[in-house]
PDB file of C-alpha atoms in Angstrom:
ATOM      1  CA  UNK H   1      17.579   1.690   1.351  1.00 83.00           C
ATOM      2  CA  UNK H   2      13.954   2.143   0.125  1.00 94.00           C
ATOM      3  CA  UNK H   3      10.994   0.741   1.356  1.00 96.00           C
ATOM      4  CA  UNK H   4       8.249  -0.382  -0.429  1.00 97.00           C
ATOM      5  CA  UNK H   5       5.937   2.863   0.821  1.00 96.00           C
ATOM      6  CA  UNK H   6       8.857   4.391  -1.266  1.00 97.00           C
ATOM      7  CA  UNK H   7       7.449   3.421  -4.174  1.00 97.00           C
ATOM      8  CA  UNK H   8       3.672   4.097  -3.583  1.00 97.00           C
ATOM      9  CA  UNK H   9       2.066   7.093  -5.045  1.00 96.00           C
ATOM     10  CA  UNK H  10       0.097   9.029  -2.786  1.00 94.00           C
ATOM     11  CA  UNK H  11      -3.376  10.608  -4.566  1.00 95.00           C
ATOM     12  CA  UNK H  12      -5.035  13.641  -2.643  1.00 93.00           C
ATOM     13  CA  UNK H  13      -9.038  13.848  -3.572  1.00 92.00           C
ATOM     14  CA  UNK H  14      -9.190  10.680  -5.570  1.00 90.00           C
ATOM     15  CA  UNK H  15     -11.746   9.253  -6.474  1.00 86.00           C
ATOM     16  CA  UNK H  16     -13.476  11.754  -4.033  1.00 86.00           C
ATOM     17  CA  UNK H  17     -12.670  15.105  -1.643  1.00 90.00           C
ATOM     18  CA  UNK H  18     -11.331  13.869   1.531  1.00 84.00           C
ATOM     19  CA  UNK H  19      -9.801  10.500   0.131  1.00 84.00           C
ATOM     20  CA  UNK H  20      -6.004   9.498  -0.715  1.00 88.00           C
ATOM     21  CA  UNK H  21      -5.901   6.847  -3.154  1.00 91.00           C
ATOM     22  CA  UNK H  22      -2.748   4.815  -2.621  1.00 93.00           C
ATOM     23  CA  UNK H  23      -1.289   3.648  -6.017  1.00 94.00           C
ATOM     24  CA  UNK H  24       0.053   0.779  -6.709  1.00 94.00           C
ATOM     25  CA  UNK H  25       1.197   1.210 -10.287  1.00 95.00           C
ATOM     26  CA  UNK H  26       4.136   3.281  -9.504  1.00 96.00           C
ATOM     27  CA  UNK H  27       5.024  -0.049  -7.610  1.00 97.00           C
ATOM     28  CA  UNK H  28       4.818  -1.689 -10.320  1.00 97.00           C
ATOM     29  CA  UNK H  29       6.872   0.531 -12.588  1.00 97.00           C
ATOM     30  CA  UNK H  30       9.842   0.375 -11.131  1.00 97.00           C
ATOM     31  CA  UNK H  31      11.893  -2.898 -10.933  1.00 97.00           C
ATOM     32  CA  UNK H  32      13.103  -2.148  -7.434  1.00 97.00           C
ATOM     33  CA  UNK H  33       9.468  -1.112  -5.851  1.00 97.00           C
ATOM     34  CA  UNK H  34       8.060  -4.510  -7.693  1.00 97.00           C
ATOM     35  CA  UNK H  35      10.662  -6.905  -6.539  1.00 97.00           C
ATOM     36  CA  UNK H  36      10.865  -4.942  -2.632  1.00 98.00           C
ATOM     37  CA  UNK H  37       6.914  -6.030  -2.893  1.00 98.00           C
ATOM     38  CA  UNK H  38       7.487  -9.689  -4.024  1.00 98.00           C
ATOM     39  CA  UNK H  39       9.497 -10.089  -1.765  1.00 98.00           C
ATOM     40  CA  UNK H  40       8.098  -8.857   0.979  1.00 98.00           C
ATOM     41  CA  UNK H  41       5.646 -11.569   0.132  1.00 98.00           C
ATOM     42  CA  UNK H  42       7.555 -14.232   0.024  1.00 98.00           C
ATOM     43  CA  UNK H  43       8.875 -13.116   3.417  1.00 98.00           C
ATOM     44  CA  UNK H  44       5.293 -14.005   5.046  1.00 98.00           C
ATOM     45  CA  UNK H  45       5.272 -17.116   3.156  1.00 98.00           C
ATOM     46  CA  UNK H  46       9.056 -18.529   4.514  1.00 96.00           C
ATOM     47  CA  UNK H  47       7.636 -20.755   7.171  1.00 97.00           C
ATOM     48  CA  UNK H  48       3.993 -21.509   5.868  1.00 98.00           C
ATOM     49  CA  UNK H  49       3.275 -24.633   4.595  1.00 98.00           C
ATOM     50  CA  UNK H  50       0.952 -24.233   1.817  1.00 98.00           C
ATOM     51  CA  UNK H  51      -0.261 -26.120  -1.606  1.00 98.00           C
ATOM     52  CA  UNK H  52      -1.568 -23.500  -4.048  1.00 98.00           C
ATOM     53  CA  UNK H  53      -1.759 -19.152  -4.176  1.00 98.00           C
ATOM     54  CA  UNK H  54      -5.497 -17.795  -4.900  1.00 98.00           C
ATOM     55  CA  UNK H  55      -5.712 -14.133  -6.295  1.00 98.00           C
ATOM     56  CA  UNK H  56      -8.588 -12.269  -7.216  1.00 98.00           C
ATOM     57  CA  UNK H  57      -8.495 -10.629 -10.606  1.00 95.00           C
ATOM     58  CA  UNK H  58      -6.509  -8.331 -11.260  1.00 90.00           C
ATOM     59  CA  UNK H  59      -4.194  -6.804  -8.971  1.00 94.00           C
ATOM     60  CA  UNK H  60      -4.056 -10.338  -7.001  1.00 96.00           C
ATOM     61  CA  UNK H  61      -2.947 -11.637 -10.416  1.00 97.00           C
ATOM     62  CA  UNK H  62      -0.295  -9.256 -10.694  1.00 97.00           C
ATOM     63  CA  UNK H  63       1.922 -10.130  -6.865  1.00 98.00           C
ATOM     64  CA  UNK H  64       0.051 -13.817  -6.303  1.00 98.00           C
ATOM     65  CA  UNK H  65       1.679 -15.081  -9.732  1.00 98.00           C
ATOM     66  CA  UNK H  66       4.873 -14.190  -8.977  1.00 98.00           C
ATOM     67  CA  UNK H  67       4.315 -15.489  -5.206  1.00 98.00           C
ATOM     68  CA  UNK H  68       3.438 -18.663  -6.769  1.00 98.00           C
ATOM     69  CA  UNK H  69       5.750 -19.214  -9.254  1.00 98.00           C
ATOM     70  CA  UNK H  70       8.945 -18.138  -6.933  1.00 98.00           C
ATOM     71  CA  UNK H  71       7.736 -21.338  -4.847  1.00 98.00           C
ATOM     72  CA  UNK H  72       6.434 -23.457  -7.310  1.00 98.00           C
ATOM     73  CA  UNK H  73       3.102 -23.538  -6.131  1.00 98.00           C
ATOM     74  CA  UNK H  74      -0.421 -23.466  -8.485  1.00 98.00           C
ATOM     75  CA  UNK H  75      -2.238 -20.051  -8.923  1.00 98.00           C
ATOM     76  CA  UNK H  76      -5.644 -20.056  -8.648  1.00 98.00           C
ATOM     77  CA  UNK H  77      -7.278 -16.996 -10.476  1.00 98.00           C
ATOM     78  CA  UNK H  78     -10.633 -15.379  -8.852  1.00 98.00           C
ATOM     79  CA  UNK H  79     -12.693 -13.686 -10.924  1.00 98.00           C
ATOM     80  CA  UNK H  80     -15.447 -11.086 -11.939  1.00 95.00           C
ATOM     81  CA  UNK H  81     -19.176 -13.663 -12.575  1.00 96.00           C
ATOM     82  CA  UNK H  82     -19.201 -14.474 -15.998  1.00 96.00           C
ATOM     83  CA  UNK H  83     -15.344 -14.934 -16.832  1.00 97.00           C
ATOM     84  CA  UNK H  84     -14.257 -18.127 -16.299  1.00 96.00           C
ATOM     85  CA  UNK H  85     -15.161 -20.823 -18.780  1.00 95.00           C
ATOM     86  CA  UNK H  86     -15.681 -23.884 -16.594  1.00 96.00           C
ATOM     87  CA  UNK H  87     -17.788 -25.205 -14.009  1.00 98.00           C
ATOM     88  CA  UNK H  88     -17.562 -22.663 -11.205  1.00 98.00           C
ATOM     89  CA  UNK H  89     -18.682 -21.774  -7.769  1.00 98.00           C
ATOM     90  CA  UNK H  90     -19.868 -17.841  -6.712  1.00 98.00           C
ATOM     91  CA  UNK H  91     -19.985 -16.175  -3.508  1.00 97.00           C
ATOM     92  CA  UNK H  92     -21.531 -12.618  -3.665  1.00 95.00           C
ATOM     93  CA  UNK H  93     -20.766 -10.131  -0.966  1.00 92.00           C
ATOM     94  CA  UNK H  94     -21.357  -6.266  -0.511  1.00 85.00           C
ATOM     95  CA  UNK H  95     -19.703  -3.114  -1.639  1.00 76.00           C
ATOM     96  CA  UNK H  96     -20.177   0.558  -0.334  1.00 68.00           C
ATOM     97  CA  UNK H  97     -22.816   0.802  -2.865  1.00 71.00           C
ATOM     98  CA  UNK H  98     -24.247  -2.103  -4.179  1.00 79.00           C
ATOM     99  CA  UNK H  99     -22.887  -5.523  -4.181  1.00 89.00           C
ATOM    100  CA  UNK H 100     -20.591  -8.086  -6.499  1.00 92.00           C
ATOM    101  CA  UNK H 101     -20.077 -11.516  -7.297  1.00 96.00           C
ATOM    102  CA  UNK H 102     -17.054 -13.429  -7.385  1.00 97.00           C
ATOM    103  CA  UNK H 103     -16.434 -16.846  -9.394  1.00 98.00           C
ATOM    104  CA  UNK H 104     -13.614 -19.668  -8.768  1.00 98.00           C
ATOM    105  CA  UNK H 105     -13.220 -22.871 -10.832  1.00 98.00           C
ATOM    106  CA  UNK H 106     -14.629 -25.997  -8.779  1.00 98.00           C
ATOM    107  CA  UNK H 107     -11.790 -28.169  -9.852  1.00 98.00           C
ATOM    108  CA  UNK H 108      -8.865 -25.416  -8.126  1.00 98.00           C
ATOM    109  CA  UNK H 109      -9.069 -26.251  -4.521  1.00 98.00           C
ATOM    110  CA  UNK H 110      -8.898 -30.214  -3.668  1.00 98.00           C
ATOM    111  CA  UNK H 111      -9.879 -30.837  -0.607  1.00 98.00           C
ATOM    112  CA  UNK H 112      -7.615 -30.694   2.292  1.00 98.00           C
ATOM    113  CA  UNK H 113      -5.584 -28.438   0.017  1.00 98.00           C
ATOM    114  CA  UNK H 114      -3.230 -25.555   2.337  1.00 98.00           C
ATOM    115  CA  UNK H 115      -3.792 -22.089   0.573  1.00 98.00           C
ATOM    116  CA  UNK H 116      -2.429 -18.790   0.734  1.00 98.00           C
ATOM    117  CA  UNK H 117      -4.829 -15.693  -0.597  1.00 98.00           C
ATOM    118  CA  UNK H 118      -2.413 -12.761  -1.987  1.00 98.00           C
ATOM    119  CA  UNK H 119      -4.065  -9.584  -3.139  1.00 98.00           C
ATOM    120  CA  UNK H 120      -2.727  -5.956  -3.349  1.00 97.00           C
ATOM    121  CA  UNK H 121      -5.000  -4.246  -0.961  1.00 96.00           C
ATOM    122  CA  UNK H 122      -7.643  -4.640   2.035  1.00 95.00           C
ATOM    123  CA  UNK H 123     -10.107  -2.086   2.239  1.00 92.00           C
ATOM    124  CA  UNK H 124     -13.514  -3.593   3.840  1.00 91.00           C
ATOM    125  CA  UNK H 125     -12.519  -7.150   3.285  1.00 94.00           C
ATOM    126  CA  UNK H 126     -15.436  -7.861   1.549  1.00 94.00           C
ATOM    127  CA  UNK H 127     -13.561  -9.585  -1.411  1.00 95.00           C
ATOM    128  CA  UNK H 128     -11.329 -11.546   0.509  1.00 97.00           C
ATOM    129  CA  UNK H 129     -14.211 -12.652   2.879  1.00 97.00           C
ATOM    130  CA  UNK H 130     -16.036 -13.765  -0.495  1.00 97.00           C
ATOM    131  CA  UNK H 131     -12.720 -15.834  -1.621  1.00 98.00           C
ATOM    132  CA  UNK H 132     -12.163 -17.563   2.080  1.00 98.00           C
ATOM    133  CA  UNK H 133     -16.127 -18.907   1.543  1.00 98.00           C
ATOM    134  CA  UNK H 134     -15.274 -20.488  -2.011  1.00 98.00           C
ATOM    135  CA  UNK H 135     -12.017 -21.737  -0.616  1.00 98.00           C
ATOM    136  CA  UNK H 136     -13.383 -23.535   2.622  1.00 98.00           C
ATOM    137  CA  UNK H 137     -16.666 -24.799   0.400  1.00 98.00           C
ATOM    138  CA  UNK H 138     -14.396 -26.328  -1.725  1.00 98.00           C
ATOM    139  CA  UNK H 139     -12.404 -28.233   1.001  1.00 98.00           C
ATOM    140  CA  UNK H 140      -9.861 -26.050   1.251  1.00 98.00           C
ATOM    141  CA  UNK H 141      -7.820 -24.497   3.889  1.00 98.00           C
ATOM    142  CA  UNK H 142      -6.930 -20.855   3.874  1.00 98.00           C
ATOM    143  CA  UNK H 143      -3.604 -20.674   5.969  1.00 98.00           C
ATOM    144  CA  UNK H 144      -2.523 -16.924   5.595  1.00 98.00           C
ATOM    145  CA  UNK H 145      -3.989 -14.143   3.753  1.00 98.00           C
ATOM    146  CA  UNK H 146      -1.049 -11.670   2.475  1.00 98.00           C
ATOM    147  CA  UNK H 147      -1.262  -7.907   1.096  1.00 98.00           C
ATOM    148  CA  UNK H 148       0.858  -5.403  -0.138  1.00 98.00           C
ATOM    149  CA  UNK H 149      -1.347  -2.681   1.283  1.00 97.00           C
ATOM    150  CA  UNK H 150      -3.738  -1.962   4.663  1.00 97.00           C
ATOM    151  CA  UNK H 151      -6.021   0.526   4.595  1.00 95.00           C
ATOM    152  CA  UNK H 152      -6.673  -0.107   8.439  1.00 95.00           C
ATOM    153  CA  UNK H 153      -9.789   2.504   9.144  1.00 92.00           C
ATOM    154  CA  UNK H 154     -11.738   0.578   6.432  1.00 91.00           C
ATOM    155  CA  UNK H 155     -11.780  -2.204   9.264  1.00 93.00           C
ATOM    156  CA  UNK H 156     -11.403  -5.464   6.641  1.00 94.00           C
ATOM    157  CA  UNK H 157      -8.839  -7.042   9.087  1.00 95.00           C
ATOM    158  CA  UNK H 158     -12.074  -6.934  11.588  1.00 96.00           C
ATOM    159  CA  UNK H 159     -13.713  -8.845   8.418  1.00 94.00           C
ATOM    160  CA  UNK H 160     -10.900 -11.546   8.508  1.00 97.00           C
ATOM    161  CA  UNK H 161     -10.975 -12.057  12.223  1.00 95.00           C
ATOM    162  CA  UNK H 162     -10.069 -16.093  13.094  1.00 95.00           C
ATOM    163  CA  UNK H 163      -7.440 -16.238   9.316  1.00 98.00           C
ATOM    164  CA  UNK H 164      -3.573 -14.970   9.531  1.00 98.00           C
ATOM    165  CA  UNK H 165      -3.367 -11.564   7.692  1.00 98.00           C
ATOM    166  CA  UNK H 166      -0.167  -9.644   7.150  1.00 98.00           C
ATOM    167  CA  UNK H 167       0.145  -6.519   5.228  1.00 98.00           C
ATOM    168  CA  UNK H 168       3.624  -5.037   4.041  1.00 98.00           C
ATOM    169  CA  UNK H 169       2.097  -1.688   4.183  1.00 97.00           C
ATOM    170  CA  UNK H 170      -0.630  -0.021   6.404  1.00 97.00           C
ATOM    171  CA  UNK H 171      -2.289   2.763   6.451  1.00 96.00           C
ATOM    172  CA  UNK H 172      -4.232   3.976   9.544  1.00 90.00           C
ATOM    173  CA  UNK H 173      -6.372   5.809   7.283  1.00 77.00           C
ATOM    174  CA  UNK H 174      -9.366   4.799   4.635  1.00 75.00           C
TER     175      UNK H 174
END
């Protein structure tokens, strides 16, 4: 039986010398790689108690919706400053080079709310660090943070030290 690795494609040099980019498209393009990562999701989820699924654009979009609609739970969409068309809160937080903003609806999290973060990969952790901050600011209470892929010597697990983070896939590499 195939895993989910299975269905990752593997990148030498890319976007640089030295780096493997991981792919998650070809997990996407195949019915049995997409539904092996689903549920592989769902499998952290099966004894969480939680209220609503938060996914930063895009890739988050892509595994969180399904997450959330399998357990008929709310999706909450993160997204790039400038996006969304209501009132909104922003957290900015560094990249390798430079730095970006994140924006989130101030009417998705109700206080007190339970929520799982689902994304499709942890590098530095920077993102996801961003997302907890909007979360908790609005009330809310991140209970787990899932991802389909770890790319463990970029440290973001270190990031996310004191949340519950599972990864269906990890890398030891960047």
């Amino acid at each position: 039986m195939k895993r989910v690795e299975d269905y990752v494609r593997s990148i030498p040099d890319f976007p640089e010398p030295g780096v493997i980019f991981r792919d998650v498209t070809s997990i996407l393009q195949d019915p049995d790689g997409l539904n092996l990562a689903v549920n592989g999701l769902l499998d952290f989820l099966k004894d969480v108690d939680y209220d609503v699924v938060v996914g930063p654009e895009s890739r988050g979009f892509i595994f969180g919706v399904p997450v959330a609609y399998a357990m008929h739970k709310g999706f909450v969409p993160v997204r790039k400053k400038g996006k969304l068309p209501c009132d909104t809160i922003s957290m900015e937080y560094d990249l390798e080079y430079g730095s970006a903003v994140v924006e989130m609806h101030k009417d998705a999290i109700k206080p007190g709310q339970k929520v799982v973060i689902v994304d499709d990969l942890i590098a530095t952790g920077g993102t996801i660090e961003a997302i907890t901050k909007m979360v908790e600011q609005l009330g809310g209470e991140v209970v787990k943070i899932c991802f389909i892929m770890e790319l463990a010597g970029l440290k973001g697990r270190e990031r996310l030290a004191g949340y519950e983070v599972a990864s269906v896939i990890t890398y030891e590499g960047k």
